[in-house]
mmCIF file of C-alpha atoms and ligand atoms in Angstrom:
data_model
loop_
_atom_site.group_PDB
_atom_site.id
_atom_site.type_symbol
_atom_site.label_atom_id
_atom_site.label_comp_id
_atom_site.label_asym_id
_atom_site.label_seq_id
_atom_site.Cartn_x
_atom_site.Cartn_y
_atom_site.Cartn_z
ATOM 1 C CA MET A 1 28.720 -107.255 36.415
ATOM 2 C CA THR A 2 25.900 -104.984 37.521
ATOM 3 C CA THR A 3 26.334 -101.841 36.619
ATOM 4 C CA ARG A 4 25.274 -98.630 38.651
ATOM 5 C CA VAL A 5 25.432 -94.692 38.244
ATOM 6 C CA TRP A 6 28.203 -94.819 40.568
ATOM 7 C CA ASP A 7 31.028 -96.815 42.314
ATOM 8 C CA TYR A 8 34.336 -96.036 44.254
ATOM 9 C CA LEU A 9 35.991 -99.200 44.597
ATOM 10 C CA THR A 10 37.662 -98.975 41.065
ATOM 11 C CA GLU A 11 38.968 -95.464 42.367
ATOM 12 C CA TYR A 12 40.151 -97.240 45.887
ATOM 13 C CA GLN A 13 42.037 -99.665 44.120
ATOM 14 C CA ALA A 14 44.042 -97.255 41.866
ATOM 15 C CA GLU A 15 44.655 -94.697 45.090
ATOM 16 C CA ARG A 16 44.417 -97.341 47.530
ATOM 17 C CA THR A 17 48.686 -96.422 49.036
ATOM 18 C CA ASP A 18 48.033 -92.753 49.082
ATOM 19 C CA LEU A 19 44.654 -93.136 50.985
ATOM 20 C CA LEU A 20 45.964 -95.717 53.174
ATOM 21 C CA ASP A 21 49.083 -93.475 53.599
ATOM 22 C CA ALA A 22 46.778 -90.286 54.600
ATOM 23 C CA VAL A 23 44.973 -92.376 57.474
ATOM 24 C CA GLU A 24 48.526 -93.552 58.874
ATOM 25 C CA THR A 25 49.526 -89.880 58.836
ATOM 26 C CA VAL A 26 46.578 -88.718 61.144
ATOM 27 C CA PHE A 27 46.952 -91.796 63.304
ATOM 28 C CA ASN A 28 50.592 -90.896 63.992
ATOM 29 C CA SER A 29 49.904 -87.246 64.292
ATOM 30 C CA GLY A 30 48.997 -87.068 67.874
ATOM 31 C CA GLN A 31 46.111 -84.723 67.319
ATOM 32 C CA LEU A 32 43.041 -86.613 66.298
ATOM 33 C CA VAL A 33 40.374 -83.737 66.258
ATOM 34 C CA LEU A 34 41.205 -79.969 64.280
ATOM 35 C CA GLY A 35 44.938 -80.785 63.850
ATOM 36 C CA ALA A 36 46.973 -80.347 60.706
ATOM 37 C CA SER A 37 45.098 -82.096 58.597
ATOM 38 C CA VAL A 38 41.924 -79.941 59.045
ATOM 39 C CA ARG A 39 43.770 -76.638 59.109
ATOM 40 C CA GLY A 40 45.806 -77.763 55.890
ATOM 41 C CA PHE A 41 42.828 -78.946 54.100
ATOM 42 C CA GLU A 42 40.949 -75.632 54.810
ATOM 43 C CA SER A 43 43.605 -73.374 53.549
ATOM 44 C CA GLU A 44 43.956 -75.438 50.376
ATOM 45 C CA PHE A 45 40.366 -75.797 49.710
ATOM 46 C CA ALA A 46 39.830 -72.070 50.141
ATOM 47 C CA ALA A 47 43.169 -71.324 47.963
ATOM 48 C CA TYR A 48 41.326 -73.629 45.102
ATOM 49 C CA HIS A 49 38.738 -71.342 44.936
ATOM 50 C CA GLY A 50 40.344 -68.015 45.558
ATOM 51 C CA VAL A 51 38.459 -67.239 48.809
ATOM 52 C CA SER A 52 40.357 -66.290 51.960
ATOM 53 C CA HIS A 53 38.189 -68.461 54.573
ATOM 54 C CA CYS A 54 37.502 -72.339 54.698
ATOM 55 C CA VAL A 55 35.594 -74.072 57.521
ATOM 56 C CA GLY A 56 35.305 -77.762 57.588
ATOM 57 C CA VAL A 57 32.153 -79.549 58.755
ATOM 58 C CA ASP A 58 30.784 -82.735 59.264
ATOM 59 C CA ASN A 59 28.678 -82.806 56.082
ATOM 60 C CA GLY A 60 27.137 -80.953 53.259
ATOM 61 C CA THR A 61 23.511 -80.218 54.980
ATOM 62 C CA ASN A 62 25.592 -78.558 57.865
ATOM 63 C CA ALA A 63 27.624 -76.742 55.531
ATOM 64 C CA ILE A 64 24.425 -75.254 54.134
ATOM 65 C CA LYS A 65 22.805 -74.629 57.817
ATOM 66 C CA LEU A 66 25.571 -73.069 59.376
ATOM 67 C CA GLY A 67 26.732 -70.613 56.321
ATOM 68 C CA LEU A 68 23.137 -69.244 56.506
ATOM 69 C CA GLN A 69 23.181 -69.072 60.315
ATOM 70 C CA ALA A 70 26.628 -67.108 59.659
ATOM 71 C CA LEU A 71 24.839 -65.000 57.261
ATOM 72 C CA GLY A 72 22.597 -64.112 59.945
ATOM 73 C CA VAL A 73 19.145 -66.333 58.870
ATOM 74 C CA GLY A 74 17.101 -67.516 61.061
ATOM 75 C CA PRO A 75 13.279 -67.996 62.469
ATOM 76 C CA GLY A 76 11.003 -65.285 60.815
ATOM 77 C CA ASP A 77 13.260 -65.157 57.643
ATOM 78 C CA GLU A 78 12.707 -66.533 54.123
ATOM 79 C CA VAL A 79 15.187 -68.005 51.820
ATOM 80 C CA ILE A 80 15.057 -68.381 48.227
ATOM 81 C CA THR A 81 15.884 -71.715 46.593
ATOM 82 C CA VAL A 82 14.622 -74.386 44.056
ATOM 83 C CA SER A 83 12.453 -77.889 44.671
ATOM 84 C CA ASN A 84 14.362 -79.577 42.099
ATOM 85 C CA THR A 85 17.371 -80.106 44.519
ATOM 86 C CA ALA A 86 18.590 -83.061 47.051
ATOM 87 C CA ALA A 87 16.141 -82.794 50.234
ATOM 88 C CA PRO A 88 19.220 -81.773 52.537
ATOM 89 C CA THR A 89 19.211 -78.252 50.708
ATOM 90 C CA VAL A 90 15.668 -77.404 52.234
ATOM 91 C CA VAL A 91 16.383 -79.492 55.312
ATOM 92 C CA ALA A 92 19.125 -76.979 56.038
ATOM 93 C CA ILE A 93 16.899 -73.697 55.569
ATOM 94 C CA ASP A 94 14.357 -75.399 57.685
ATOM 95 C CA GLY A 95 17.095 -76.279 60.447
ATOM 96 C CA THR A 96 17.363 -72.475 60.789
ATOM 97 C CA GLY A 97 13.947 -71.766 61.579
ATOM 98 C CA ALA A 98 13.833 -69.974 58.175
ATOM 99 C CA THR A 99 11.106 -70.587 55.671
ATOM 100 C CA PRO A 100 12.308 -72.296 52.496
ATOM 101 C CA VAL A 101 10.487 -70.371 49.341
ATOM 102 C CA PHE A 102 10.870 -72.080 45.831
ATOM 103 C CA VAL A 103 10.938 -70.497 42.324
ATOM 104 C CA ASP A 104 10.639 -73.237 39.382
ATOM 105 C CA VAL A 105 13.394 -74.206 37.068
ATOM 106 C CA ARG A 106 14.185 -74.015 33.652
ATOM 107 C CA GLU A 107 12.901 -76.533 31.218
ATOM 108 C CA ASP A 108 16.252 -76.879 29.223
ATOM 109 C CA ASP A 109 19.048 -77.294 31.995
ATOM 110 C CA PHE A 110 16.806 -77.697 35.151
ATOM 111 C CA LEU A 111 18.257 -74.987 36.866
ATOM 112 C CA MET A 112 16.960 -72.037 38.912
ATOM 113 C CA ASP A 113 14.848 -69.950 36.823
ATOM 114 C CA THR A 114 16.372 -66.681 38.045
ATOM 115 C CA SER A 115 13.629 -64.550 36.393
ATOM 116 C CA GLN A 116 11.155 -65.746 39.090
ATOM 117 C CA VAL A 117 13.142 -64.849 41.808
ATOM 118 C CA GLU A 118 12.358 -61.101 42.350
ATOM 119 C CA ALA A 119 8.397 -61.853 42.378
ATOM 120 C CA ALA A 120 9.183 -63.991 45.358
ATOM 121 C CA ILE A 121 11.002 -61.565 47.381
ATOM 122 C CA THR A 122 9.506 -60.253 50.101
ATOM 123 C CA GLU A 123 10.092 -58.077 53.276
ATOM 124 C CA ARG A 124 11.165 -61.183 54.858
ATOM 125 C CA THR A 125 13.559 -62.544 52.290
ATOM 126 C CA LYS A 126 17.037 -62.775 53.660
ATOM 127 C CA CYS A 127 19.151 -64.686 51.472
ATOM 128 C CA LEU A 128 19.152 -66.258 47.832
ATOM 129 C CA LEU A 129 20.375 -69.815 47.915
ATOM 130 C CA PRO A 130 21.090 -71.017 43.791
ATOM 131 C CA VAL A 131 21.735 -74.565 44.013
ATOM 132 C CA HIS A 132 24.702 -75.565 41.055
ATOM 133 C CA LEU A 133 22.481 -78.557 40.185
ATOM 134 C CA TYR A 134 24.094 -81.595 38.533
ATOM 135 C CA GLY A 135 27.738 -80.253 37.968
ATOM 136 C CA GLN A 136 26.862 -76.665 36.397
ATOM 137 C CA CYS A 137 26.502 -73.179 37.838
ATOM 138 C CA VAL A 138 22.877 -71.190 38.168
ATOM 139 C CA ASN A 139 23.345 -67.704 36.155
ATOM 140 C CA MET A 140 24.898 -65.588 38.957
ATOM 141 C CA ALA A 141 25.070 -61.904 37.556
ATOM 142 C CA PRO A 142 20.832 -61.364 37.767
ATOM 143 C CA LEU A 143 21.037 -62.979 41.581
ATOM 144 C CA LYS A 144 23.934 -60.507 42.295
ATOM 145 C CA GLU A 145 22.051 -57.609 40.853
ATOM 146 C CA LEU A 146 18.623 -58.519 42.908
ATOM 147 C CA ALA A 147 20.785 -59.182 46.010
ATOM 148 C CA ALA A 148 22.479 -55.826 45.803
ATOM 149 C CA LYS A 149 19.148 -53.964 45.100
ATOM 150 C CA HIS A 150 17.135 -55.592 48.024
ATOM 151 C CA GLY A 151 19.970 -55.892 50.538
ATOM 152 C CA LEU A 152 20.160 -59.991 50.622
ATOM 153 C CA SER A 153 22.680 -62.220 50.856
ATOM 154 C CA ILE A 154 23.723 -65.117 48.680
ATOM 155 C CA LEU A 155 24.788 -68.652 49.656
ATOM 156 C CA GLU A 156 25.822 -71.010 46.891
ATOM 157 C CA ASP A 157 24.846 -74.729 47.402
ATOM 158 C CA CYS A 158 28.206 -76.413 45.566
ATOM 159 C CA ALA A 159 27.460 -79.927 46.870
ATOM 160 C CA GLN A 160 27.241 -80.866 43.245
ATOM 161 C CA ALA A 161 29.505 -78.442 41.617
ATOM 162 C CA HIS A 162 33.305 -78.554 43.091
ATOM 163 C CA GLY A 163 35.604 -77.236 40.377
ATOM 164 C CA ALA A 164 32.420 -75.792 38.095
ATOM 165 C CA LYS A 165 33.098 -72.528 36.394
ATOM 166 C CA GLN A 166 30.981 -69.637 35.206
ATOM 167 C CA ASP A 167 32.982 -67.610 32.547
ATOM 168 C CA GLY A 168 36.234 -68.245 34.107
ATOM 169 C CA VAL A 169 35.046 -68.006 37.699
ATOM 170 C CA ILE A 170 34.676 -70.949 39.803
ATOM 171 C CA ALA A 171 31.676 -71.913 41.762
ATOM 172 C CA GLY A 172 31.457 -70.761 45.256
ATOM 173 C CA SER A 173 33.335 -67.755 45.045
ATOM 174 C CA THR A 174 30.429 -65.450 43.876
ATOM 175 C CA GLY A 175 28.237 -65.569 46.871
ATOM 176 C CA ASP A 176 28.652 -63.928 50.331
ATOM 177 C CA ALA A 177 29.494 -68.071 51.137
ATOM 178 C CA ALA A 178 29.218 -71.357 49.666
ATOM 179 C CA ALA A 179 28.498 -74.666 50.988
ATOM 180 C CA PHE A 180 29.980 -77.842 49.672
ATOM 181 C CA SER A 181 29.532 -81.900 50.589
ATOM 182 C CA PHE A 182 32.122 -84.556 50.592
ATOM 183 C CA TYR A 183 29.667 -87.188 50.953
ATOM 184 C CA PRO A 184 31.724 -90.247 48.809
ATOM 185 C CA THR A 185 29.614 -89.712 45.584
ATOM 186 C CA LYS A 186 30.288 -86.162 44.953
ATOM 187 C CA VAL A 187 32.768 -84.816 42.571
ATOM 188 C CA LEU A 188 35.442 -84.481 45.587
ATOM 189 C CA GLY A 189 34.139 -87.278 47.845
ATOM 190 C CA ALA A 190 35.621 -88.282 51.040
ATOM 191 C CA TYR A 191 35.540 -91.800 52.039
ATOM 192 C CA GLY A 192 32.750 -90.921 54.530
ATOM 193 C CA ASP A 193 30.955 -87.794 55.600
ATOM 194 C CA GLY A 194 32.489 -84.026 55.339
ATOM 195 C CA GLY A 195 31.668 -80.599 54.125
ATOM 196 C CA ALA A 196 33.022 -77.141 54.274
ATOM 197 C CA THR A 197 31.873 -73.775 53.996
ATOM 198 C CA ILE A 198 33.607 -71.012 52.199
ATOM 199 C CA THR A 199 33.667 -67.391 52.613
ATOM 200 C CA SER A 200 35.772 -64.500 51.956
ATOM 201 C CA ASP A 201 34.107 -62.379 54.895
ATOM 202 C CA GLU A 202 36.178 -62.663 58.072
ATOM 203 C CA ALA A 203 32.754 -61.932 60.422
ATOM 204 C CA VAL A 204 31.246 -64.910 58.794
ATOM 205 C CA ASP A 205 34.662 -67.150 59.142
ATOM 206 C CA HIS A 206 34.638 -66.312 62.851
ATOM 207 C CA LYS A 207 30.775 -66.933 63.012
ATOM 208 C CA LEU A 208 31.162 -70.351 61.355
ATOM 209 C CA ARG A 209 33.932 -71.433 63.319
ATOM 210 C CA ARG A 210 31.883 -70.991 66.504
ATOM 211 C CA LEU A 211 28.862 -72.474 65.104
ATOM 212 C CA ARG A 212 30.699 -75.962 64.346
ATOM 213 C CA TYR A 213 32.453 -75.891 68.037
ATOM 214 C CA TYR A 214 29.167 -76.000 70.787
ATOM 215 C CA GLY A 215 28.973 -72.041 70.032
ATOM 216 C CA MET A 216 32.447 -71.270 71.579
ATOM 217 C CA ASP A 217 35.345 -69.458 70.589
ATOM 218 C CA THR A 218 38.189 -71.832 70.923
ATOM 219 C CA THR A 219 41.003 -69.137 71.808
ATOM 220 C CA TYR A 220 39.170 -67.383 74.712
ATOM 221 C CA TYR A 221 36.698 -70.044 75.669
ATOM 222 C CA THR A 222 33.737 -67.679 75.334
ATOM 223 C CA LEU A 223 30.434 -69.020 74.633
ATOM 224 C CA GLU A 224 27.537 -66.803 73.861
ATOM 225 C CA THR A 225 24.989 -68.881 71.509
ATOM 226 C CA PRO A 226 25.025 -72.462 72.104
ATOM 227 C CA ALA A 227 25.392 -74.533 69.055
ATOM 228 C CA HIS A 228 26.014 -78.155 68.104
ATOM 229 C CA ASN A 229 29.582 -79.605 67.645
ATOM 230 C CA SER A 230 29.776 -80.119 63.403
ATOM 231 C CA ARG A 231 33.605 -80.729 62.946
ATOM 232 C CA LEU A 232 34.932 -81.856 59.952
ATOM 233 C CA ASP A 233 36.759 -85.414 60.850
ATOM 234 C CA GLU A 234 40.688 -85.148 60.609
ATOM 235 C CA VAL A 235 41.380 -88.591 58.882
ATOM 236 C CA GLN A 236 38.575 -87.407 56.323
ATOM 237 C CA ALA A 237 40.093 -83.941 55.909
ATOM 238 C CA GLU A 238 43.785 -85.831 55.343
ATOM 239 C CA ILE A 239 41.709 -87.902 52.361
ATOM 240 C CA LEU A 240 40.376 -84.606 51.196
ATOM 241 C CA ARG A 241 43.695 -82.966 51.228
ATOM 242 C CA ARG A 242 44.903 -85.681 48.606
ATOM 243 C CA LYS A 243 42.404 -86.019 46.866
ATOM 244 C CA LEU A 244 41.941 -82.187 46.144
ATOM 245 C CA LYS A 245 45.266 -82.355 44.151
ATOM 246 C CA ARG A 246 43.461 -84.757 41.797
ATOM 247 C CA LEU A 247 40.025 -83.246 41.381
ATOM 248 C CA ASP A 248 41.001 -81.254 38.114
ATOM 249 C CA THR A 249 41.837 -84.776 36.920
ATOM 250 C CA TYR A 250 38.484 -86.135 38.139
ATOM 251 C CA ILE A 251 36.862 -83.431 36.598
ATOM 252 C CA ALA A 252 38.228 -84.251 33.069
ATOM 253 C CA GLY A 253 37.639 -87.892 33.418
ATOM 254 C CA ARG A 254 33.604 -87.003 33.847
ATOM 255 C CA GLN A 255 34.016 -84.232 31.328
ATOM 256 C CA ALA A 256 35.448 -87.365 28.766
ATOM 257 C CA ILE A 257 32.869 -89.580 29.950
ATOM 258 C CA ALA A 258 30.069 -87.094 29.033
ATOM 259 C CA GLN A 259 31.389 -86.246 25.594
ATOM 260 C CA ARG A 260 31.297 -90.414 25.291
ATOM 261 C CA TYR A 261 27.880 -89.972 25.758
ATOM 262 C CA VAL A 262 27.303 -87.659 23.446
ATOM 263 C CA ASP A 263 29.414 -89.408 20.788
ATOM 264 C CA GLY A 264 27.125 -92.744 22.047
ATOM 265 C CA LEU A 265 23.474 -91.128 22.271
ATOM 266 C CA GLY A 266 23.397 -87.971 20.443
ATOM 267 C CA ASP A 267 21.578 -89.297 18.109
ATOM 268 C CA THR A 268 18.773 -91.044 20.156
ATOM 269 C CA GLU A 269 15.416 -89.161 21.070
ATOM 270 C CA LEU A 270 17.059 -88.948 24.761
ATOM 271 C CA LYS A 271 17.767 -85.710 25.830
ATOM 272 C CA LEU A 272 21.155 -85.349 26.884
ATOM 273 C CA PRO A 273 22.175 -82.635 29.299
ATOM 274 C CA GLN A 274 22.525 -78.936 28.022
ATOM 275 C CA THR A 275 25.309 -76.647 29.140
ATOM 276 C CA VAL A 276 24.690 -73.414 29.658
ATOM 277 C CA PRO A 277 26.733 -70.942 27.425
ATOM 278 C CA GLY A 278 29.970 -69.876 29.505
ATOM 279 C CA ASN A 279 29.426 -72.634 31.907
ATOM 280 C CA SER A 280 32.203 -75.511 32.463
ATOM 281 C CA HIS A 281 30.045 -78.466 33.542
ATOM 282 C CA VAL A 282 31.548 -80.772 35.757
ATOM 283 C CA TYR A 283 28.864 -83.875 35.558
ATOM 284 C CA TYR A 284 28.366 -84.403 39.452
ATOM 285 C CA VAL A 285 25.606 -86.665 37.714
ATOM 286 C CA TYR A 286 24.773 -87.346 34.118
ATOM 287 C CA VAL A 287 20.899 -86.701 34.018
ATOM 288 C CA VAL A 288 18.902 -87.584 30.800
ATOM 289 C CA ARG A 289 15.322 -86.832 29.837
ATOM 290 C CA HIS A 290 12.584 -89.068 28.246
ATOM 291 C CA PRO A 291 8.587 -89.342 28.580
ATOM 292 C CA GLN A 292 8.718 -93.421 28.796
ATOM 293 C CA ARG A 293 11.762 -92.990 31.766
ATOM 294 C CA ASP A 294 10.234 -95.640 33.890
ATOM 295 C CA GLU A 295 9.858 -97.937 30.868
ATOM 296 C CA ILE A 296 13.457 -97.627 30.007
ATOM 297 C CA ILE A 297 15.028 -97.999 33.687
ATOM 298 C CA GLU A 298 12.919 -101.038 33.884
ATOM 299 C CA ARG A 299 13.965 -102.550 30.821
ATOM 300 C CA LEU A 300 17.786 -101.792 31.328
ATOM 301 C CA LYS A 301 17.717 -104.376 34.645
ATOM 302 C CA ALA A 302 17.914 -107.299 32.088
ATOM 303 C CA TYR A 303 21.179 -105.918 31.032
ATOM 304 C CA ASP A 304 21.603 -105.708 34.669
ATOM 305 C CA ILE A 305 22.082 -102.008 34.746
ATOM 306 C CA HIS A 306 20.435 -100.162 37.627
ATOM 307 C CA LEU A 307 20.256 -96.603 37.141
ATOM 308 C CA ASN A 308 18.957 -93.714 39.574
ATOM 309 C CA ILE A 309 16.411 -90.427 39.315
ATOM 310 C CA SER A 310 17.836 -87.321 40.797
ATOM 311 C CA TYR A 311 15.382 -86.682 42.007
ATOM 312 C CA PRO A 312 11.939 -88.651 41.836
ATOM 313 C CA TRP A 313 10.108 -86.546 44.030
ATOM 314 C CA PRO A 314 10.390 -82.567 44.374
ATOM 315 C CA VAL A 315 10.993 -81.504 47.458
ATOM 316 C CA HIS A 316 7.664 -79.726 47.681
ATOM 317 C CA THR A 317 5.542 -82.610 47.316
ATOM 318 C CA MET A 318 7.222 -84.296 50.259
ATOM 319 C CA THR A 319 5.161 -84.719 53.545
ATOM 320 C CA GLY A 320 7.617 -83.331 55.691
ATOM 321 C CA PHE A 321 6.991 -79.945 53.526
ATOM 322 C CA ALA A 322 3.415 -79.829 53.180
ATOM 323 C CA LYS A 323 3.571 -77.262 55.938
ATOM 324 C CA LEU A 324 5.058 -74.506 53.361
ATOM 325 C CA GLY A 325 1.687 -74.673 51.518
ATOM 326 C CA TYR A 326 3.083 -76.018 48.017
ATOM 327 C CA VAL A 327 0.424 -78.103 46.002
ATOM 328 C CA GLU A 328 0.898 -80.489 42.918
ATOM 329 C CA GLY A 329 0.883 -77.701 40.135
ATOM 330 C CA SER A 330 2.751 -75.081 42.012
ATOM 331 C CA LEU A 331 5.945 -75.900 40.086
ATOM 332 C CA PRO A 332 4.855 -77.387 37.050
ATOM 333 C CA VAL A 333 8.456 -77.740 35.210
ATOM 334 C CA THR A 334 9.865 -79.006 38.280
ATOM 335 C CA GLU A 335 6.939 -81.715 38.567
ATOM 336 C CA ARG A 336 7.208 -82.262 35.180
ATOM 337 C CA LEU A 337 11.162 -83.094 34.931
ATOM 338 C CA ALA A 338 10.936 -85.256 37.987
ATOM 339 C CA LYS A 339 8.827 -87.705 36.001
ATOM 340 C CA GLU A 340 11.239 -87.568 32.738
ATOM 341 C CA ILE A 341 14.660 -87.531 34.443
ATOM 342 C CA PHE A 342 17.098 -90.267 35.135
ATOM 343 C CA SER A 343 20.832 -90.802 35.358
ATOM 344 C CA LEU A 344 23.396 -92.332 33.357
ATOM 345 C CA PRO A 345 26.559 -94.034 35.324
ATOM 346 C CA MET A 346 28.986 -91.012 35.940
ATOM 347 C CA TYR A 347 32.198 -91.324 38.009
ATOM 348 C CA PRO A 348 35.815 -90.876 36.731
ATOM 349 C CA ALA A 349 36.863 -94.560 37.060
ATOM 350 C CA LEU A 350 33.874 -95.320 34.874
ATOM 351 C CA SER A 351 35.772 -97.806 32.466
ATOM 352 C CA PRO A 352 35.130 -97.261 28.292
ATOM 353 C CA ASP A 353 34.039 -100.957 28.394
ATOM 354 C CA LEU A 354 31.418 -100.455 30.704
ATOM 355 C CA GLN A 355 30.455 -97.288 29.338
ATOM 356 C CA ASP A 356 29.976 -98.963 26.094
ATOM 357 C CA LYS A 357 27.837 -101.515 27.563
ATOM 358 C CA VAL A 358 25.500 -98.778 28.723
ATOM 359 C CA ILE A 359 25.453 -97.130 25.271
ATOM 360 C CA HIS A 360 24.925 -100.140 23.447
ATOM 361 C CA ALA A 361 21.938 -101.506 26.041
ATOM 362 C CA VAL A 362 20.327 -97.594 25.892
ATOM 363 C CA ARG A 363 20.134 -97.732 22.450
ATOM 364 C CA GLU A 364 19.048 -101.309 22.190
ATOM 365 C CA VAL A 365 16.052 -100.354 24.514
ATOM 366 C CA LEU A 366 15.283 -97.203 22.956
ATOM 367 C CA SER A 367 14.654 -99.044 19.580
ATOM 368 C CA THR A 368 12.261 -101.258 21.223
ATOM 369 C CA LEU A 369 10.164 -98.974 22.882
HETATM 370 C C1 PLP B 401 24.309 -84.029 48.557
HETATM 371 C C2 PLP B 401 23.893 -82.343 48.731
HETATM 372 C C3 PLP B 401 23.801 -82.107 49.933
HETATM 373 C C4 PLP B 401 24.092 -82.705 51.366
HETATM 374 O O1 PLP B 401 25.169 -82.834 51.645
HETATM 375 P P1 PLP B 401 25.734 -84.095 52.700
HETATM 376 O O2 PLP B 401 27.126 -84.188 52.706
HETATM 377 O O3 PLP B 401 24.827 -85.579 52.088
HETATM 378 O O4 PLP B 401 24.711 -83.443 53.872
HETATM 379 C C5 PLP B 401 23.311 -80.720 49.795
HETATM 380 N N1 PLP B 401 22.948 -80.245 48.827
HETATM 381 C C6 PLP B 401 23.052 -81.163 47.650
HETATM 382 C C7 PLP B 401 22.432 -80.190 46.184
HETATM 383 C C8 PLP B 401 23.528 -82.099 47.488
HETATM 384 O O5 PLP B 401 23.664 -82.717 46.316
#
């Protein structure tokens, strides 16, 4: 059987009755758009994070883009983030008309190097956008300090960090707003697209609700600034409500799989993920590092194991972002990592047998390099 980094069919078989009941519930409800399921999910997802508002949207990219717009980011502004992220982080900034500004990441945990942020701040900087990459939080204390000192807002990209914690504080509850994706592979995944932006600022919540609904206020039907339609689908919202109840179980499953990798591969020359002290890592992806990455991936194909790289091309080197003026060498750690990292299979329903097969194959490949 082919082994890949992610698969949802095992989970579907286990949760089938509940998931199909979710679909049935919406079809029987009499309201197919912005109904009881979106409202219910929004209040339950906000409560899970201890914040007062959640606005469901159509995907994570728009959750970031609308979140930035609701915080007042637009053309002429700069947003500081990282290039070692999924392209949509940067696409979302670009979509507001603002300019993405990159700082490098740290060699040991691949997260934003917060010590570089202050030097990147200019009079146009409006917002800091940390990405809680691979499932653990960027160190938020220095960013909070810089934001207060320079009058900036913070939007957390939590697309990979549902339920992650830092010193007991849940990801997404520290910044002015936080954006989530429910793309199927994510730690909380829908059976299709979905996203949400959370905040405890009532004015930001009001702006978000208009931004996802053509720019209109749904109570008074006034429209000041036109926007697109970015609503969360009712069926996906009901599926997410069911799965939110199991989120902590999914996370525990991912953490157990991570521990088995440590037990099975900790003595090899593969560099395994480092958890920042104080962080609770949710392992959205299990990213390892080795200088002969390409060779390892190629040889694992003989075992019918097909792995991914998150991410092979730093965003600043992509043609579409050449306009930002970064060149090879601008972000040395990010560029070096992109050549050496790859991901081992990681999803809660990954069976111990399948994981053992991966561990065994990786050990064999490493011993023959
Ligand atoms: C998945 C992801 C997104 C985009 O989410 P979509 O739902 O696919 O639009 C944004 N940022 C990061 C870090 C992601 O991993």
